[in-house]
Amino acid sequence: MLSFLFNKHLEGLAGLIFAIFKWYNEEDQEMAESAKARTTMRFYNVVTLAMYFVLVIIILSSVVPMFLGA
């Protein structure tokens, strides 16, 4: 949702997925108008990494037992 606040557009499911997993690189952060926006982008990058980590854990916990025969 922060992507909507920064980019001012959110269209359908693809836009929602983009908003959830948006990564703000250094160029995006340098173009930010305020220090608060840069801090928010950095925080959101940490949240995005945490979501990816949880997603990988969920996938591994559902796939690994199939190969171990559990």
Short mmCIF file of C-alpha atoms in Angstrom, two decimals, residues 1-5 9-24 44-52:
data_model
loop_
_atom_site.label_atom_id
_atom_site.label_comp_id
_atom_site.label_asym_id
_atom_site.label_seq_id
_atom_site.Cartn_x
_atom_site.Cartn_y
_atom_site.Cartn_z
CA MET A 1 0.00 0.00 0.00
CA LEU A 2 2.95 2.31 0.52
CA SER A 3 3.69 1.89 -3.17
CA PHE A 4 0.32 3.48 -3.86
CA LEU A 5 1.24 6.39 -1.61
CA HIS A 9 -1.40 4.23 -8.92
CA LEU A 10 -2.69 0.78 -8.08
CA GLU A 11 -4.48 -1.25 -10.72
CA GLY A 12 -6.11 -4.60 -10.06
CA LEU A 13 -4.46 -7.73 -8.68
CA ALA A 14 -1.19 -7.11 -10.53
CA GLY A 15 -0.98 -3.65 -8.96
CA LEU A 16 -1.70 -5.09 -5.53
CA ILE A 17 1.03 -7.71 -5.89
CA PHE A 18 3.39 -5.01 -7.15
CA ALA A 19 2.52 -2.85 -4.15
CA ILE A 20 3.15 -5.69 -1.70
CA PHE A 21 6.49 -6.82 -3.16
CA LYS A 22 7.82 -3.44 -4.35
CA TRP A 23 11.55 -2.94 -3.85
CA TYR A 24 12.86 0.61 -3.56
CA TYR A 44 9.45 -1.09 3.58
CA ASN A 45 12.43 -2.88 1.98
CA VAL A 46 13.05 -4.64 5.30
CA VAL A 47 9.37 -5.62 5.51
CA THR A 48 9.53 -6.92 1.93
CA LEU A 49 12.57 -9.07 2.77
CA ALA A 50 10.73 -10.45 5.80
CA MET A 51 7.71 -11.33 3.63
CA TYR A 52 9.97 -13.12 1.13
#
